[in-house]
Short mmCIF file of C-alpha atoms in Angstrom, two decimals:
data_model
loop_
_atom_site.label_atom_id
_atom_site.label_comp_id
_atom_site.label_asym_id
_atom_site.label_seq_id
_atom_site.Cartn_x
_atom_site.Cartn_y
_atom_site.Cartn_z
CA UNK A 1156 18.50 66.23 46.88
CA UNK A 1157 18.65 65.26 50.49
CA UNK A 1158 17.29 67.93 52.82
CA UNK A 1159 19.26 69.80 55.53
CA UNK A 1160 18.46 69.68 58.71
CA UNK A 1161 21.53 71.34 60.52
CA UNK A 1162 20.94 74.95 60.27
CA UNK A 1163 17.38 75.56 60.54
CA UNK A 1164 15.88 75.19 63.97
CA UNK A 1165 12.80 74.85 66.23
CA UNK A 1166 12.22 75.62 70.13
CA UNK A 1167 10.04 76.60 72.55
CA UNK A 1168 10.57 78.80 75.92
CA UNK A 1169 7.79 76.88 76.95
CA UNK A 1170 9.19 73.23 76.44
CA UNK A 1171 12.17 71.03 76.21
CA UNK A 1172 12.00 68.76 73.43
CA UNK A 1173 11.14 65.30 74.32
CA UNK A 1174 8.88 66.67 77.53
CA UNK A 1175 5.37 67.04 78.55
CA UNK A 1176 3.79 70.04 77.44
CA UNK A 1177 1.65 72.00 80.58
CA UNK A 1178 -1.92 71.71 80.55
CA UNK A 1179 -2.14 74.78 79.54
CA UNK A 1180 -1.61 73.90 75.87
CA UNK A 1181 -4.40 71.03 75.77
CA UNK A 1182 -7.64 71.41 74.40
CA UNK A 1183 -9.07 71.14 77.87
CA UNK A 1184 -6.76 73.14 79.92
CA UNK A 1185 -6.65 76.51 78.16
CA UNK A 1186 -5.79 75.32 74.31
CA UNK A 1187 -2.99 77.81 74.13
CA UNK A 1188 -0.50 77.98 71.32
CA UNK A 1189 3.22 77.78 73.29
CA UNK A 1190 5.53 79.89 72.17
CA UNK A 1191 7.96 79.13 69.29
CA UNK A 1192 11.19 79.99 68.11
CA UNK A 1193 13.05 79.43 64.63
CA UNK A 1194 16.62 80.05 63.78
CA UNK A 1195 18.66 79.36 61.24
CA UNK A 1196 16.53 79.81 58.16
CA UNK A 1197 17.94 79.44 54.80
CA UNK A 1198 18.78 82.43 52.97
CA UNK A 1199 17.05 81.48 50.06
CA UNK A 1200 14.05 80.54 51.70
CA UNK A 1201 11.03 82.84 50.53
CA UNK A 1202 8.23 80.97 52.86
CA UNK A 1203 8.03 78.92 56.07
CA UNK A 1204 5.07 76.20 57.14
CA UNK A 1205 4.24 75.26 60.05
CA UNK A 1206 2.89 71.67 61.23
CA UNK A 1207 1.47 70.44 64.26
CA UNK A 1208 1.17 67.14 64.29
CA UNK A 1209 0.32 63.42 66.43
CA UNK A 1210 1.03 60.45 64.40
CA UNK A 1211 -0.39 58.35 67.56
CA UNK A 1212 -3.72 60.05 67.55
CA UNK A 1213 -5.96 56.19 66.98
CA UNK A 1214 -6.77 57.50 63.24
CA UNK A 1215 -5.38 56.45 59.78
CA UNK A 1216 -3.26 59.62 59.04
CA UNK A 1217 -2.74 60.49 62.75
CA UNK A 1218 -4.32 64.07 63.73
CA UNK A 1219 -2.84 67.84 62.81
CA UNK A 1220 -3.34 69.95 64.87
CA UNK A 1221 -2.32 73.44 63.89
CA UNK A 1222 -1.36 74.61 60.17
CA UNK A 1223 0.40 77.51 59.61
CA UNK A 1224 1.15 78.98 56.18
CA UNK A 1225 2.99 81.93 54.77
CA UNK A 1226 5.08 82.67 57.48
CA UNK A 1227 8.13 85.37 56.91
CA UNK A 1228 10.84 83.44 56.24
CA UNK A 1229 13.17 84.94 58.98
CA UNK A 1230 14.51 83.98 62.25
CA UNK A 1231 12.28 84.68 65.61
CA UNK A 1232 8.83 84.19 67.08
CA UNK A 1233 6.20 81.86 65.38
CA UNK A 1234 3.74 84.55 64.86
CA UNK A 1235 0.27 82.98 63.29
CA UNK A 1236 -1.17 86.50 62.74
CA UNK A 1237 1.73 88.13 60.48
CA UNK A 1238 1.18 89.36 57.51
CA UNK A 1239 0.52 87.01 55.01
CA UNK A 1240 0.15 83.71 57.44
CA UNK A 1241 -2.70 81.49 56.83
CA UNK A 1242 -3.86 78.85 59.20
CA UNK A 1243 -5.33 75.99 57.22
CA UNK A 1244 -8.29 73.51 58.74
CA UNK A 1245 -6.91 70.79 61.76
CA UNK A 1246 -8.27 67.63 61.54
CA UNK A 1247 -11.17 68.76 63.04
CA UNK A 1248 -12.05 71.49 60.54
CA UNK A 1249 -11.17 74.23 62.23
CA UNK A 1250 -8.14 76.88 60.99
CA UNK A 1251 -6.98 77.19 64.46
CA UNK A 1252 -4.32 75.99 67.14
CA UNK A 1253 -6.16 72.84 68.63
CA UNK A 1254 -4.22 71.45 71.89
CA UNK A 1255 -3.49 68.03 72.48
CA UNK A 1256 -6.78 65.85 73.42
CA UNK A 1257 -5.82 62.06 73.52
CA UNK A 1258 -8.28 59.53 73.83
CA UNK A 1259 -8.39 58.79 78.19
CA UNK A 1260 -6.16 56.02 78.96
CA UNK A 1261 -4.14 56.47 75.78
CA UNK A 1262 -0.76 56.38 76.67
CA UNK A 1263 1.45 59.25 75.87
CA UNK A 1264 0.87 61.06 72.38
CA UNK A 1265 3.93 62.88 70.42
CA UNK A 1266 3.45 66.26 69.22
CA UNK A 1267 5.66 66.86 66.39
CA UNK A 1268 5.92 70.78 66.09
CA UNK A 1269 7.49 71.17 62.46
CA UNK A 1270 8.95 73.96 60.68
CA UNK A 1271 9.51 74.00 56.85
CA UNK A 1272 11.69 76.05 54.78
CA UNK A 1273 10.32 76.77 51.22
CA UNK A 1274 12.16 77.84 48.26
CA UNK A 1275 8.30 79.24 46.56
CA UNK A 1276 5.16 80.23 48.56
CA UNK A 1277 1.89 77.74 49.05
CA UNK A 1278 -1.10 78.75 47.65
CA UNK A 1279 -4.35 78.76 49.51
CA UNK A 1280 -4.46 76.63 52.71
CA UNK A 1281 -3.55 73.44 52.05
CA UNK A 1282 -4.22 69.96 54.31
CA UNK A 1283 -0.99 68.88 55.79
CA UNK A 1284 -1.57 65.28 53.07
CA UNK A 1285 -1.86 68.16 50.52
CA UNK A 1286 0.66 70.11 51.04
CA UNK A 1287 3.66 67.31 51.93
CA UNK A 1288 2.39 65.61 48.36
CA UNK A 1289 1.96 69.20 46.92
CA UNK A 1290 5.14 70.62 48.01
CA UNK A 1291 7.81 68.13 48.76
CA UNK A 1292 9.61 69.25 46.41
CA UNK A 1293 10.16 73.16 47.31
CA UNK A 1294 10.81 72.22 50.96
CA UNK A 1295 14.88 73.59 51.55
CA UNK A 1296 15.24 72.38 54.80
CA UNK A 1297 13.19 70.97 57.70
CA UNK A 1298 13.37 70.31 61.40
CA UNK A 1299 11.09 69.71 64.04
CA UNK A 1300 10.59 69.66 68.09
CA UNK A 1301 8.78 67.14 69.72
CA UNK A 1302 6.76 67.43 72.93
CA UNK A 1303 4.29 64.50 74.72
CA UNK A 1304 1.43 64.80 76.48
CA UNK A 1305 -1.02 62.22 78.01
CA UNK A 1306 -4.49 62.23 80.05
#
């Protein structure tokens, strides 16, 4: 079944897709979490994920940078510290937001900020490998934002 990608939605106050994300959400300039906004979340959905990821990052599966299980499956804020949410280990083994940090001289990285809707909850705190083998198939619908950011 092909997934749907026209009703559910993520933004950011902070950033227009496609643009540079502020400083302010690197790892060196203040490694803040922007502010996120879903809409249009199935009604069936019982779960959402979150995904930060950089498929540039100069490493064979790219580098996550923020996982976010067992968020309420509703429209409004990204809120990591809900009830219920569970922030799995980055790339570098920690369960927290970790800003962009590209290599110096890199070029410009893509951060794809990805929401998924899920027709049955994850258990325990997946990697992002795990959970897109683990859970493919309970994914409703999909959709992401992508901000860039470069040293």
């Amino acid at each position: 079944m092909p997934l749907n990608i026209a009703d559910l939605t993520i933004s950011s106050p902070d950033f227009e897709a496609g643009s540079r994300l502020a400083d302010t959400f690197s790892a060196d300039g203040g490694n803040t979490a922007p502010r996120l906004e879903i809409t249009g979340v199935p009604a069936d959905a019982v779960e959402l994920a979150l995904i930060v990821h950089d498929p540039d990052a100069p490493m064979p599966l790219g580098f996550t940078h923020w996982i976010v299980y067992g968020l309420p499956a509703q429209d409004g804020p990204v809120d990591a510290t809900a009830d219920h949410a569970r922030t799995a280990e980055n790339t570098a083994g920690k369960s927290e937001y970790m800003g962009p940090q590209p290599p110096e001289g890199h070029g410009d990285h893509h951060y794809y900020f990805t929401v998924y809707a899920l027709d049955h909850h994850v258990e325990g705190t997946p990697s992002r490998e795990e959970f897109l083998d683990g859970y493919a198939h309970a994914i409703i619908e999909q959709n992401r934002l992508v901000g860039v950011y470069s040293n």
